[in-house]
Tab-separated table of C-alpha atoms in Angstrom:
chain	number	residue	atom	x	y	z
A	1	UNK	CA	35.886	9.631	-1.372
A	2	UNK	CA	34.590	9.436	-4.630
A	3	UNK	CA	31.137	9.085	-5.878
A	4	UNK	CA	30.485	5.409	-7.361
A	5	UNK	CA	29.892	6.053	-11.267
A	6	UNK	CA	26.613	5.069	-12.474
A	7	UNK	CA	28.202	2.377	-14.653
A	8	UNK	CA	28.900	0.852	-10.713
A	9	UNK	CA	25.436	0.407	-10.026
A	10	UNK	CA	22.750	-2.070	-11.134
A	11	UNK	CA	20.116	-0.648	-12.572
A	12	UNK	CA	16.636	0.735	-11.114
A	13	UNK	CA	15.044	-2.327	-12.135
A	14	UNK	CA	17.109	-4.880	-10.063
A	15	UNK	CA	16.368	-2.469	-7.039
A	16	UNK	CA	12.770	-3.056	-7.742
A	17	UNK	CA	13.201	-7.122	-7.821
A	18	UNK	CA	15.432	-6.985	-4.600
A	19	UNK	CA	13.118	-4.989	-2.996
A	20	UNK	CA	10.122	-6.979	-4.362
A	21	UNK	CA	11.917	-10.406	-3.151
A	22	UNK	CA	12.586	-9.316	0.448
A	23	UNK	CA	9.032	-7.941	0.638
A	24	UNK	CA	7.473	-11.586	-0.088
A	25	UNK	CA	10.362	-13.170	2.039
A	26	UNK	CA	9.078	-10.761	4.629
A	27	UNK	CA	5.150	-12.251	3.901
A	28	UNK	CA	6.616	-15.831	4.501
A	29	UNK	CA	8.063	-15.152	7.983
A	30	UNK	CA	5.289	-13.093	8.981
A	31	UNK	CA	3.091	-16.266	8.465
A	32	UNK	CA	5.892	-18.187	10.651
A	33	UNK	CA	5.873	-15.616	13.568
A	34	UNK	CA	2.264	-15.646	13.493
A	35	UNK	CA	2.303	-19.321	14.067
A	36	UNK	CA	4.603	-19.145	16.921
A	37	UNK	CA	2.468	-16.133	18.613
A	38	UNK	CA	-0.441	-18.301	18.035
A	39	UNK	CA	0.889	-21.297	19.832
A	40	UNK	CA	2.316	-19.369	23.190
A	41	UNK	CA	-0.748	-17.512	23.275
A	42	UNK	CA	-2.433	-20.539	23.078
A	43	UNK	CA	0.003	-21.885	26.083
A	44	UNK	CA	-1.095	-18.813	28.042
A	45	UNK	CA	-4.703	-20.035	28.118
A	46	UNK	CA	-4.035	-23.762	28.604
A	47	UNK	CA	-5.033	-24.698	25.170
A	48	UNK	CA	-1.479	-25.828	24.470
A	49	UNK	CA	-1.442	-24.297	21.092
A	50	UNK	CA	-1.833	-26.042	18.053
A	51	UNK	CA	-1.329	-29.587	18.249
A	52	UNK	CA	2.081	-30.326	16.497
A	53	UNK	CA	2.923	-33.266	14.648
A	54	UNK	CA	2.970	-34.077	10.640
A	55	UNK	CA	0.160	-35.151	8.709
A	56	UNK	CA	0.283	-39.024	7.298
A	57	UNK	CA	-3.071	-38.413	5.379
A	58	UNK	CA	-1.087	-37.464	1.506
A	59	UNK	CA	-1.060	-39.890	-1.319
A	60	UNK	CA	2.535	-41.955	-1.383
A	61	UNK	CA	2.474	-42.970	-5.078
A	62	UNK	CA	4.754	-41.235	-7.385
A	63	UNK	CA	8.105	-40.458	-5.693
A	64	UNK	CA	10.631	-43.157	-4.909
A	65	UNK	CA	12.776	-42.401	-1.887
A	66	UNK	CA	15.672	-40.222	-1.657
A	67	UNK	CA	18.316	-40.953	0.887
A	68	UNK	CA	16.494	-39.556	3.409
A	69	UNK	CA	13.645	-41.364	5.866
A	70	UNK	CA	11.263	-42.894	3.196
A	71	UNK	CA	8.095	-42.201	5.167
A	72	UNK	CA	8.841	-38.085	5.331
A	73	UNK	CA	10.305	-38.140	1.301
A	74	UNK	CA	6.708	-39.667	0.159
A	75	UNK	CA	4.563	-37.578	2.733
A	76	UNK	CA	6.792	-34.291	1.038
A	77	UNK	CA	6.013	-35.717	-2.360
A	78	UNK	CA	2.216	-35.828	-1.356
A	79	UNK	CA	2.421	-32.337	-0.241
A	80	UNK	CA	4.446	-31.075	-3.466
A	81	UNK	CA	1.939	-32.860	-5.719
A	82	UNK	CA	-0.942	-30.990	-3.835
A	83	UNK	CA	0.873	-28.007	-4.791
A	84	UNK	CA	1.567	-28.924	-8.616
A	85	UNK	CA	-2.252	-30.034	-8.779
A	86	UNK	CA	-3.215	-26.296	-8.102
A	87	UNK	CA	-4.408	-24.512	-11.348
A	88	UNK	CA	-1.992	-22.049	-10.777
A	89	UNK	CA	1.070	-24.184	-11.071
A	90	UNK	CA	1.406	-24.372	-14.918
A	91	UNK	CA	4.414	-21.648	-14.992
A	92	UNK	CA	6.383	-23.776	-12.593
A	93	UNK	CA	6.134	-27.559	-13.682
A	94	UNK	CA	9.167	-26.776	-16.404
A	95	UNK	CA	12.136	-24.868	-16.733
A	96	UNK	CA	11.867	-21.331	-17.536
A	97	UNK	CA	11.754	-20.937	-21.663
A	98	UNK	CA	14.343	-18.571	-21.432
A	99	UNK	CA	14.753	-18.773	-25.276
A	100	UNK	CA	11.020	-19.133	-26.534
A	101	UNK	CA	10.120	-15.833	-23.812
A	102	UNK	CA	13.165	-13.992	-25.207
A	103	UNK	CA	14.228	-13.551	-21.107
A	104	UNK	CA	17.320	-12.300	-22.391
A	105	UNK	CA	18.500	-11.304	-18.677
A	106	UNK	CA	16.904	-14.473	-17.271
A	107	UNK	CA	20.194	-15.938	-16.217
A	108	UNK	CA	21.909	-12.716	-15.166
A	109	UNK	CA	19.399	-12.525	-12.370
A	110	UNK	CA	18.517	-15.956	-11.265
A	111	UNK	CA	21.605	-17.708	-10.935
A	112	UNK	CA	20.589	-21.119	-9.780
A	113	UNK	CA	16.939	-21.886	-11.797
A	114	UNK	CA	14.655	-24.807	-10.488
A	115	UNK	CA	11.317	-26.137	-11.435
A	116	UNK	CA	9.310	-29.263	-10.235
A	117	UNK	CA	10.016	-31.414	-13.237
A	118	UNK	CA	13.739	-30.979	-12.085
A	119	UNK	CA	13.071	-31.799	-8.633
A	120	UNK	CA	10.915	-34.633	-9.574
A	121	UNK	CA	13.528	-36.348	-11.490
A	122	UNK	CA	16.006	-35.611	-8.544
A	123	UNK	CA	13.669	-37.107	-5.999
A	124	UNK	CA	13.398	-40.199	-8.309
A	125	UNK	CA	17.318	-40.608	-8.722
A	126	UNK	CA	17.234	-39.729	-12.153
A	127	UNK	CA	20.768	-38.321	-14.250
A	128	UNK	CA	22.880	-39.570	-11.069
A	129	UNK	CA	21.253	-37.065	-8.531
A	130	UNK	CA	19.512	-37.404	-5.583
A	131	UNK	CA	18.407	-35.673	-2.504
A	132	UNK	CA	20.415	-36.318	0.646
A	133	UNK	CA	17.061	-35.417	3.060
A	134	UNK	CA	13.739	-33.867	2.868
A	135	UNK	CA	15.403	-30.314	3.948
A	136	UNK	CA	16.684	-30.170	0.528
A	137	UNK	CA	13.456	-31.023	-1.377
A	138	UNK	CA	12.212	-28.208	0.432
A	139	UNK	CA	14.804	-25.794	-0.212
A	140	UNK	CA	14.615	-26.122	-3.969
A	141	UNK	CA	10.446	-25.926	-4.014
A	142	UNK	CA	11.062	-22.461	-1.948
A	143	UNK	CA	13.701	-21.325	-4.624
A	144	UNK	CA	11.157	-22.213	-7.281
A	145	UNK	CA	8.766	-19.581	-5.983
A	146	UNK	CA	11.697	-17.480	-5.076
A	147	UNK	CA	12.990	-17.071	-8.299
A	148	UNK	CA	9.527	-16.348	-10.102
A	149	UNK	CA	9.021	-13.412	-7.419
A	150	UNK	CA	12.677	-12.073	-7.910
A	151	UNK	CA	12.296	-11.853	-11.398
A	152	UNK	CA	8.806	-10.826	-11.699
A	153	UNK	CA	7.366	-7.951	-10.560
A	154	UNK	CA	5.288	-8.021	-7.791
A	155	UNK	CA	2.076	-6.941	-9.666
A	156	UNK	CA	2.850	-9.764	-12.259
A	157	UNK	CA	0.681	-12.398	-12.444
A	158	UNK	CA	3.303	-15.115	-11.812
A	159	UNK	CA	4.635	-13.245	-9.032
A	160	UNK	CA	1.237	-13.405	-7.767
A	161	UNK	CA	0.866	-16.956	-8.337
A	162	UNK	CA	4.131	-18.059	-6.817
A	163	UNK	CA	3.350	-15.763	-3.684
A	164	UNK	CA	0.218	-17.660	-3.086
A	165	UNK	CA	1.835	-21.329	-3.815
A	166	UNK	CA	4.669	-20.690	-1.288
A	167	UNK	CA	2.403	-19.693	1.325
A	168	UNK	CA	0.062	-22.924	0.824
A	169	UNK	CA	3.506	-25.140	0.715
A	170	UNK	CA	5.208	-23.225	3.780
A	171	UNK	CA	1.813	-24.031	5.644
A	172	UNK	CA	1.840	-27.707	4.730
A	173	UNK	CA	5.671	-27.843	5.335
A	174	UNK	CA	4.823	-26.653	9.247
A	175	UNK	CA	2.984	-29.576	9.778
A	176	UNK	CA	5.204	-32.028	8.464
A	177	UNK	CA	8.529	-30.434	10.561
A	178	UNK	CA	8.046	-31.646	13.758
A	179	UNK	CA	8.389	-35.227	12.034
A	180	UNK	CA	11.669	-34.090	10.266
A	181	UNK	CA	13.329	-32.542	13.489
A	182	UNK	CA	12.320	-36.023	14.903
A	183	UNK	CA	14.209	-38.016	12.596
A	184	UNK	CA	17.272	-35.679	12.461
A	185	UNK	CA	17.662	-36.270	16.093
A	186	UNK	CA	17.056	-39.859	16.344
A	187	UNK	CA	20.230	-39.732	13.788
A	188	UNK	CA	22.374	-37.439	15.842
A	189	UNK	CA	22.097	-39.294	19.133
A	190	UNK	CA	24.178	-42.183	20.134
A	191	UNK	CA	22.905	-45.931	19.710
A	192	UNK	CA	23.006	-46.848	23.106
A	193	UNK	CA	20.614	-43.459	23.820
A	194	UNK	CA	17.023	-44.165	24.142
A	195	UNK	CA	15.278	-42.006	22.027
A	196	UNK	CA	11.170	-40.871	22.015
A	197	UNK	CA	8.872	-40.985	18.935
A	198	UNK	CA	7.484	-37.988	19.101
A	199	UNK	CA	9.206	-34.295	19.534
A	200	UNK	CA	7.426	-31.774	21.919
A	201	UNK	CA	5.290	-28.814	20.316
A	202	UNK	CA	7.690	-26.511	22.421
A	203	UNK	CA	10.844	-27.485	20.950
A	204	UNK	CA	9.737	-27.655	17.386
A	205	UNK	CA	8.039	-23.967	17.941
A	206	UNK	CA	11.287	-22.783	19.392
A	207	UNK	CA	13.349	-24.317	16.721
A	208	UNK	CA	11.209	-22.250	14.198
A	209	UNK	CA	11.277	-18.922	16.096
A	210	UNK	CA	15.080	-19.339	16.357
A	211	UNK	CA	15.122	-19.946	12.499
A	212	UNK	CA	12.864	-17.177	11.673
A	213	UNK	CA	14.658	-14.796	13.997
A	214	UNK	CA	17.803	-15.827	12.115
A	215	UNK	CA	16.700	-15.192	8.409
A	216	UNK	CA	14.468	-11.604	9.554
A	217	UNK	CA	18.303	-11.043	10.944
A	218	UNK	CA	19.387	-11.721	7.081
A	219	UNK	CA	16.790	-9.449	5.555
A	220	UNK	CA	17.238	-6.635	8.041
A	221	UNK	CA	21.043	-6.968	6.580
A	222	UNK	CA	20.095	-6.954	3.051
A	223	UNK	CA	17.643	-4.069	3.632
A	224	UNK	CA	20.875	-1.919	5.024
A	225	UNK	CA	22.821	-2.707	2.071
A	226	UNK	CA	20.379	-2.057	-0.536
A	227	UNK	CA	19.492	1.177	1.233
A	228	UNK	CA	23.190	1.893	1.449
A	229	UNK	CA	23.117	1.425	-2.313
A	230	UNK	CA	20.235	3.531	-3.165
A	231	UNK	CA	21.568	6.153	-1.078
A	232	UNK	CA	24.936	6.331	-2.925
A	233	UNK	CA	22.811	6.876	-6.446
A	234	UNK	CA	20.982	9.719	-4.767
A	235	UNK	CA	22.454	13.445	-6.375
A	236	UNK	CA	23.454	16.019	-3.994
A	237	UNK	CA	20.986	17.799	-2.109
A	238	UNK	CA	20.287	21.039	-2.702
A	239	UNK	CA	20.482	24.092	-0.428
A	240	UNK	CA	16.586	24.503	-0.423
A	241	UNK	CA	16.315	20.929	0.522
A	242	UNK	CA	18.862	21.122	3.632
A	243	UNK	CA	16.124	23.964	4.854
A	244	UNK	CA	13.670	21.742	4.233
A	245	UNK	CA	14.855	18.977	6.187
A	246	UNK	CA	16.037	21.177	9.119
A	247	UNK	CA	12.676	21.995	9.486
A	248	UNK	CA	11.275	18.792	9.092
A	249	UNK	CA	13.731	17.716	12.137
A	250	UNK	CA	12.178	20.534	14.127
A	251	UNK	CA	8.733	19.246	13.542
A	252	UNK	CA	9.834	15.380	14.924
A	253	UNK	CA	8.290	14.001	18.006
A	254	UNK	CA	11.217	13.188	20.948
A	255	UNK	CA	11.654	9.858	20.128
A	256	UNK	CA	11.789	10.482	16.274
A	257	UNK	CA	14.486	12.838	16.743
A	258	UNK	CA	16.726	10.987	19.121
A	259	UNK	CA	16.487	8.433	16.173
A	260	UNK	CA	17.214	10.999	13.756
A	261	UNK	CA	20.328	11.912	15.574
A	262	UNK	CA	21.384	8.198	15.929
A	263	UNK	CA	21.363	8.368	12.110
A	264	UNK	CA	23.516	11.209	12.196
A	265	UNK	CA	25.847	9.648	14.519
A	266	UNK	CA	26.550	6.415	12.946
A	267	UNK	CA	28.468	8.551	10.175
A	268	UNK	CA	29.715	10.861	12.247
A	269	UNK	CA	31.180	8.831	15.563
A	270	UNK	CA	32.107	12.233	17.314
A	271	UNK	CA	28.541	13.626	16.943
A	272	UNK	CA	27.169	13.822	20.745
A	273	UNK	CA	23.872	12.538	20.630
A	274	UNK	CA	23.309	13.345	24.587
A	275	UNK	CA	24.174	16.854	25.037
A	276	UNK	CA	21.403	18.901	26.159
A	277	UNK	CA	21.557	21.151	23.253
A	278	UNK	CA	22.430	19.589	19.434
A	279	UNK	CA	23.560	21.833	16.837
A	280	UNK	CA	23.673	19.976	13.567
A	281	UNK	CA	25.183	21.532	10.792
A	282	UNK	CA	23.487	20.260	7.600
A	283	UNK	CA	26.510	21.361	5.110
A	284	UNK	CA	28.902	19.615	7.436
A	285	UNK	CA	27.130	16.200	6.697
A	286	UNK	CA	27.712	13.599	3.993
A	287	UNK	CA	25.249	13.146	1.251
A	288	UNK	CA	24.546	9.695	2.370
A	289	UNK	CA	23.486	11.072	5.782
A	290	UNK	CA	21.289	13.522	4.270
A	291	UNK	CA	19.135	11.556	2.281
A	292	UNK	CA	18.969	9.115	4.955
A	293	UNK	CA	17.716	11.885	7.324
A	294	UNK	CA	15.421	13.167	4.597
A	295	UNK	CA	13.726	9.613	4.272
A	296	UNK	CA	13.609	8.998	7.751
A	297	UNK	CA	12.276	12.616	8.827
A	298	UNK	CA	9.388	12.228	5.841
A	299	UNK	CA	8.063	8.335	6.665
A	300	UNK	CA	8.121	9.910	10.401
A	301	UNK	CA	6.393	12.832	9.488
A	302	UNK	CA	3.375	10.681	7.369
A	303	UNK	CA	2.812	8.434	10.589
A	304	UNK	CA	2.612	11.270	12.923
A	305	UNK	CA	0.214	12.916	10.731
A	306	UNK	CA	-1.750	9.353	10.172
A	307	UNK	CA	-1.912	9.105	13.949
A	308	UNK	CA	-3.489	12.685	14.326
A	309	UNK	CA	-5.793	12.332	11.516
A	310	UNK	CA	-7.031	9.003	12.984
A	311	UNK	CA	-7.192	10.779	16.839
A	312	UNK	CA	-9.246	13.225	14.937
A	313	UNK	CA	-11.601	10.907	12.989
A	314	UNK	CA	-12.013	9.073	16.667
A	315	UNK	CA	-12.730	12.347	18.300
A	316	UNK	CA	-15.370	13.343	15.299
A	317	UNK	CA	-17.103	9.903	15.782
A	318	UNK	CA	-17.360	10.191	19.635
A	319	UNK	CA	-18.993	13.315	19.215
A	320	UNK	CA	-21.379	11.995	16.865
A	321	UNK	CA	-22.075	9.141	19.488
A	322	UNK	CA	-22.336	11.745	22.179
A	323	UNK	CA	-24.800	13.747	19.852
A	324	UNK	CA	-26.731	10.968	19.070
A	325	UNK	CA	-27.097	10.229	22.424
A	326	UNK	CA	-28.309	13.345	23.799
A	327	UNK	CA	-30.874	13.390	20.684
A	328	UNK	CA	-32.429	10.211	21.947
A	329	UNK	CA	-32.419	11.145	25.551
A	330	UNK	CA	-34.144	14.732	24.916
A	331	UNK	CA	-37.117	12.683	22.594
A	332	UNK	CA	-37.320	10.171	25.451
A	333	UNK	CA	-37.731	13.382	27.984
A	334	UNK	CA	-40.232	14.719	25.778
A	335	UNK	CA	-42.032	11.505	25.987
A	336	UNK	CA	-42.532	11.134	29.431
A	337	UNK	CA	-43.663	15.090	29.959
A	338	UNK	CA	-46.434	13.924	27.691
């Protein structure tokens, strides 16, 4: 198969933005995982976890109802006002000034711009547009911050501000989510079937866990595709690099070595990883396989080194504690003899 030309690849900066975007989404998903974990840990200890249910303390002025449930729309509007009142919200209140800021590549990277003034207009039904439900509003609020984190480097002020505000918004949304799901369920049930006013915490957290799992799987797919594209850009590995790679494989733990051989088998279905002795011909492997192995071996060896260093540090600390205890014991013994 012919190697792709440089023109067929996006610039390196594009890869960096994709990585930053995935990292930011991972941070949000990690918070959700922690939420689910805390809930079920609470159930194990009999506390029932954090009480589910949205808060009704938010202000209700400032946003007319969308086509969804008025109460939910007002509550979400209150959450949005809290977020937009934050001192870091200014860059997200109006559409990005692409011309004034000379962001020539903005629309190439951001295919669906979004800002809070656009969200507000749509919530109020201006320009003939209107949200059908609060989930659509939620998606657009996320889009505001996702766009900012995608376009700006993770060390950029705007990226940092967007990440913090998104985390605050997600926390508020989790409080409102049980009511949202309860209203959705009531709409789906037949009119002659009695409905309950409150959903169970278990059902809400279960739905959150499933949605989080689906999003994590999507992120894994994005990472695999991104890894494949990056590997294809790699140059041809030299003979010396292949030799060092082979030496690195020999220093892997049995578990990591098995994973490394599985990487080889992915591109070589006939490769037998279960044999007692495995012979790996580096020259027979594709460049993609070689570079994937190189990245994997490097990370595995670094991980092993960190574990070893941690073990040595603990052993050193233990020896110091023992020395201190022995010294104290000797001092106490001398005092007794006196």
